[in-house]
Amino acid sequence: DGGITQSPKYLFRKEGQNVTLSCEQNLNHDAMYWYRQDPGQGLRLIYYSQIVNDFQKGDIAEGYSVSREKKESFPLTVTSAQKNPTAFYLCASRSANRGQPQHFGDGTRLSIL
Amino acid sequence: AQRVTQPEKLLSVFKGAPVELKCNYSYSGSPELFWYVQYSRQRLQLLLRHISRESIKGFTADLNKGETSFHLKKPFAQEEDSAMYYCALSGGNYGQNFVFGPGTRLSVLP
């Protein structure tokens, strides 16, 4: 969906460095999500936010942090504590109404130098 | 707890053959079920949802509450159907609890 923009498309991280992945949506969606996708492992939820200034840990939150200061933005920081950060990261958003699907961005591929 | 299972990691069929991608779920309430597709080098996109009872690209899926299943079917597979398919469940009062299955890679052979 053109309404969700992830940047950059490719990102390289040095050892001990924090990096931030951007996710912006103009769909006026309340909820936003971050997933990690590894080959053969499907989607794993990192963090999600259902409303501005509030977010919850997903299944694999360790080594990651997020903020939700604006409705349209949900940046993800991959900290140096994340020992295996190389992966494909997907951001999604959805309306708060029941029965609504998630809409995804194009993803960011993070690699370690 | 919500859970979605897709028993096949990889499914290979020949072009023109019927295809069925299995999805089973566990959820105590009334779930909303979805199928997503991810073609090579493209974003994950919604294929269909059970409340719409629609057919997209020849695919259909019926929610069977007795068997807690939401299998995806197509009578005649095409090579362009080769992709990764994810079944997903949305639960909670506002559908806020979204769970994805592990995915099935469909390979349609010529």
Short mmCIF file of C-alpha atoms in Angstrom, two decimals:
data_model
loop_
_atom_site.label_atom_id
_atom_site.label_comp_id
_atom_site.label_asym_id
_atom_site.label_seq_id
_atom_site.Cartn_x
_atom_site.Cartn_y
_atom_site.Cartn_z
CA ASP A 1 0.00 0.00 0.00
CA GLY A 2 1.36 3.39 -0.95
CA GLY A 3 0.23 4.78 2.40
CA ILE A 4 3.05 3.19 4.41
CA THR A 5 6.62 4.29 3.78
CA GLN A 6 9.64 2.58 5.24
CA SER A 7 13.12 4.01 4.93
CA PRO A 8 15.80 3.31 4.14
CA LYS A 9 15.36 0.28 1.93
CA TYR A 10 18.81 -1.04 2.85
CA LEU A 11 20.76 -0.26 6.00
CA PHE A 12 24.16 -1.32 7.25
CA ARG A 13 25.18 -1.33 10.87
CA LYS A 14 28.60 -1.47 12.43
CA GLU A 15 29.24 -3.43 15.59
CA GLY A 16 28.14 -1.53 18.70
CA GLN A 17 26.08 0.97 16.75
CA ASN A 18 22.41 1.84 17.17
CA VAL A 19 20.37 2.36 14.01
CA THR A 20 16.85 3.67 13.53
CA LEU A 21 14.40 2.45 10.93
CA SER A 22 11.69 4.83 9.85
CA CYS A 23 8.01 4.00 9.32
CA GLU A 24 5.47 6.63 8.29
CA GLN A 25 1.82 6.15 7.34
CA ASN A 26 -0.76 8.55 5.94
CA LEU A 27 -3.71 6.19 6.31
CA ASN A 28 -4.84 7.71 9.62
CA HIS A 29 -4.44 4.30 11.24
CA ASP A 30 -4.36 4.08 15.02
CA ALA A 31 -2.32 0.88 15.35
CA MET A 32 1.20 0.29 14.06
CA TYR A 33 3.42 -2.77 14.20
CA TRP A 34 7.02 -3.85 13.66
CA TYR A 35 7.90 -7.35 12.51
CA ARG A 36 11.11 -9.14 11.82
CA GLN A 37 11.22 -11.60 8.92
CA ASP A 38 13.96 -14.21 8.72
CA PRO A 39 14.25 -16.90 6.06
CA GLY A 40 12.04 -19.85 6.94
CA GLN A 41 10.71 -18.24 10.12
CA GLY A 42 7.78 -16.17 8.98
CA LEU A 43 6.90 -12.95 10.77
CA ARG A 44 7.81 -12.29 14.39
CA LEU A 45 6.31 -9.35 16.25
CA ILE A 46 8.81 -6.94 17.81
CA TYR A 47 6.65 -4.07 19.10
CA TYR A 48 3.20 -2.69 18.49
CA SER A 49 1.35 0.49 19.32
CA GLN A 50 -2.41 0.93 19.41
CA ILE A 51 -2.40 4.63 20.21
CA VAL A 52 -0.06 7.59 20.34
CA ASN A 53 2.35 7.61 23.31
CA ASP A 54 1.66 3.95 24.06
CA PHE A 55 3.32 0.76 22.85
CA GLN A 56 3.73 -2.86 23.94
CA LYS A 57 6.44 -5.46 23.54
CA GLY A 58 5.89 -8.26 21.10
CA ASP A 59 7.48 -11.68 21.10
CA ILE A 60 11.07 -10.59 20.38
CA ALA A 61 11.43 -7.07 21.82
CA GLU A 62 14.85 -7.56 23.41
CA GLY A 63 17.47 -5.36 21.79
CA TYR A 64 14.89 -3.09 20.17
CA SER A 65 13.16 0.13 21.18
CA VAL A 66 10.34 2.21 19.69
CA SER A 67 8.54 5.49 20.16
CA ARG A 68 5.11 6.73 19.11
CA GLU A 69 5.08 10.49 19.49
CA LYS A 70 2.91 11.05 16.42
CA LYS A 71 0.07 9.01 15.01
CA GLU A 72 1.70 8.71 11.62
CA SER A 73 5.18 7.70 12.79
CA PHE A 74 6.54 4.61 14.56
CA PRO A 75 10.35 4.45 14.34
CA LEU A 76 12.23 1.33 15.42
CA THR A 77 15.72 1.51 16.92
CA VAL A 78 17.90 -1.57 16.69
CA THR A 79 20.31 -1.22 19.59
CA SER A 80 23.77 -2.69 20.05
CA ALA A 81 22.17 -5.13 22.50
CA GLN A 82 20.54 -6.94 19.59
CA LYS A 83 23.17 -9.54 18.84
CA ASN A 84 21.71 -10.86 15.60
CA PRO A 85 20.13 -7.87 13.86
CA THR A 86 20.59 -8.99 10.28
CA ALA A 87 17.05 -9.43 8.97
CA PHE A 88 14.25 -7.95 6.94
CA TYR A 89 12.10 -5.56 8.98
CA LEU A 90 8.46 -4.91 8.13
CA CYS A 91 6.24 -2.14 9.43
CA ALA A 92 2.45 -2.39 9.32
CA SER A 93 -0.55 -0.35 10.33
CA ARG A 94 -4.26 -0.91 10.67
CA SER A 95 -7.45 0.85 11.57
CA ALA A 96 -8.69 0.25 15.11
CA ASN A 97 -12.02 -1.04 13.84
CA ARG A 98 -12.72 -4.73 14.20
CA GLY A 99 -12.14 -6.86 11.15
CA GLN A 100 -9.67 -4.52 9.51
CA PRO A 101 -6.48 -6.02 8.05
CA GLN A 102 -2.94 -4.85 8.51
CA HIS A 103 -1.29 -2.94 5.67
CA PHE A 104 2.45 -3.32 5.13
CA GLY A 105 5.35 -1.22 3.96
CA ASP A 106 8.07 -2.37 1.56
CA GLY A 107 10.45 -3.28 4.36
CA THR A 108 14.02 -2.41 5.36
CA ARG A 109 16.85 -4.90 4.99
CA LEU A 110 19.42 -4.48 7.76
CA SER A 111 22.88 -5.99 7.49
CA ILE A 112 25.94 -6.00 9.73
CA LEU A 113 29.23 -4.70 8.38
CA ALA B 1 -4.11 -17.79 23.55
CA GLN B 2 -4.34 -17.14 19.85
CA ARG B 3 -2.38 -19.38 17.53
CA VAL B 4 -2.21 -19.96 13.79
CA THR B 5 -0.62 -23.03 12.24
CA GLN B 6 0.26 -23.73 8.64
CA PRO B 7 1.49 -27.33 8.50
CA GLU B 8 3.28 -27.11 5.16
CA LYS B 9 6.46 -25.05 4.86
CA LEU B 10 6.66 -25.76 1.15
CA LEU B 11 3.99 -26.88 -1.29
CA SER B 12 4.79 -27.72 -4.89
CA VAL B 13 2.13 -28.31 -7.54
CA PHE B 14 2.08 -28.41 -11.31
CA LYS B 15 0.50 -25.67 -13.37
CA GLY B 16 -3.22 -26.32 -13.82
CA ALA B 17 -3.48 -28.55 -10.75
CA PRO B 18 -5.68 -27.67 -7.79
CA VAL B 19 -3.96 -26.17 -4.79
CA GLU B 20 -4.94 -26.02 -1.13
CA LEU B 21 -2.89 -24.21 1.49
CA LYS B 22 -3.89 -25.27 4.96
CA CYS B 23 -4.48 -22.97 7.91
CA ASN B 24 -5.73 -23.93 11.35
CA TYR B 25 -6.24 -21.65 14.28
CA SER B 26 -6.97 -21.67 17.97
CA TYR B 27 -8.94 -18.85 19.50
CA SER B 28 -11.65 -18.86 22.14
CA GLY B 29 -13.66 -15.99 20.73
CA SER B 30 -14.95 -15.07 17.30
CA PRO B 31 -11.92 -14.54 15.06
CA GLU B 32 -11.32 -12.57 11.93
CA LEU B 33 -9.20 -14.52 9.46
CA PHE B 34 -7.02 -13.25 6.63
CA TRP B 35 -4.71 -14.56 3.94
CA TYR B 36 -1.67 -12.51 2.93
CA VAL B 37 0.65 -13.11 -0.03
CA GLN B 38 4.24 -12.03 -0.58
CA TYR B 39 5.54 -12.33 -4.14
CA SER B 40 9.28 -12.29 -4.73
CA ARG B 41 10.74 -8.84 -3.96
CA GLN B 42 7.31 -7.35 -3.28
CA ARG B 43 5.60 -6.19 -0.13
CA LEU B 44 3.30 -8.36 1.92
CA GLN B 45 -0.24 -7.71 0.73
CA LEU B 46 -3.71 -8.75 1.74
CA LEU B 47 -5.13 -11.48 -0.48
CA LEU B 48 -8.53 -11.99 1.08
CA ARG B 49 -10.44 -11.98 4.37
CA HIS B 50 -13.18 -14.26 5.52
CA ILE B 51 -15.76 -11.56 6.23
CA SER B 52 -15.71 -10.51 2.58
CA ARG B 53 -16.33 -14.01 1.24
CA GLU B 54 -14.66 -12.89 -1.97
CA SER B 55 -12.54 -14.55 -4.62
CA ILE B 56 -9.27 -12.84 -5.45
CA LYS B 57 -7.06 -14.05 -8.31
CA GLY B 58 -9.13 -17.24 -8.34
CA PHE B 59 -8.42 -17.98 -4.67
CA THR B 60 -11.15 -18.63 -2.12
CA ALA B 61 -11.12 -19.48 1.56
CA ASP B 62 -13.95 -20.61 3.80
CA LEU B 63 -13.95 -20.28 7.54
CA ASN B 64 -14.85 -23.60 9.14
CA LYS B 65 -15.46 -22.92 12.81
CA GLY B 66 -16.07 -26.58 13.60
CA GLU B 67 -12.67 -27.58 12.30
CA THR B 68 -11.11 -24.19 13.20
CA SER B 69 -9.69 -23.96 9.72
CA PHE B 70 -9.39 -21.34 6.99
CA HIS B 71 -7.81 -23.20 4.08
CA LEU B 72 -6.93 -21.30 0.91
CA LYS B 73 -7.94 -22.96 -2.36
CA LYS B 74 -7.58 -22.46 -6.07
CA PRO B 75 -8.89 -24.93 -8.65
CA PHE B 76 -6.18 -24.35 -11.28
CA ALA B 77 -2.78 -23.08 -10.15
CA GLN B 78 -0.79 -20.66 -12.32
CA GLU B 79 2.98 -20.11 -12.32
CA GLU B 80 2.44 -16.52 -11.16
CA ASP B 81 0.84 -17.86 -7.99
CA SER B 82 4.28 -18.91 -6.76
CA ALA B 83 4.81 -16.91 -3.58
CA MET B 84 4.85 -17.02 0.20
CA TYR B 85 1.40 -17.23 1.78
CA TYR B 86 0.59 -16.28 5.36
CA CYS B 87 -2.60 -16.98 7.26
CA ALA B 88 -3.44 -14.45 9.99
CA LEU B 89 -5.94 -14.15 12.79
CA SER B 90 -7.26 -11.00 14.41
CA GLY B 91 -8.87 -11.25 17.83
CA GLY B 92 -9.79 -9.09 20.78
CA ASN B 93 -12.63 -6.65 21.16
CA TYR B 94 -11.19 -4.37 18.53
CA GLY B 95 -9.27 -6.96 16.58
CA GLN B 96 -6.11 -5.58 18.07
CA ASN B 97 -4.45 -8.95 18.63
CA PHE B 98 -3.00 -9.92 15.29
CA VAL B 99 -1.22 -13.26 14.90
CA PHE B 100 0.45 -14.61 11.75
CA GLY B 101 1.10 -18.22 10.87
CA PRO B 102 4.61 -19.35 9.89
CA GLY B 103 3.82 -19.23 6.20
CA THR B 104 3.75 -21.68 3.29
CA ARG B 105 5.86 -21.25 0.20
CA LEU B 106 3.87 -22.24 -2.88
CA SER B 107 5.85 -23.28 -5.93
CA VAL B 108 3.88 -23.82 -9.14
CA LEU B 109 5.90 -25.88 -11.59
CA PRO B 110 5.52 -25.52 -15.38
#
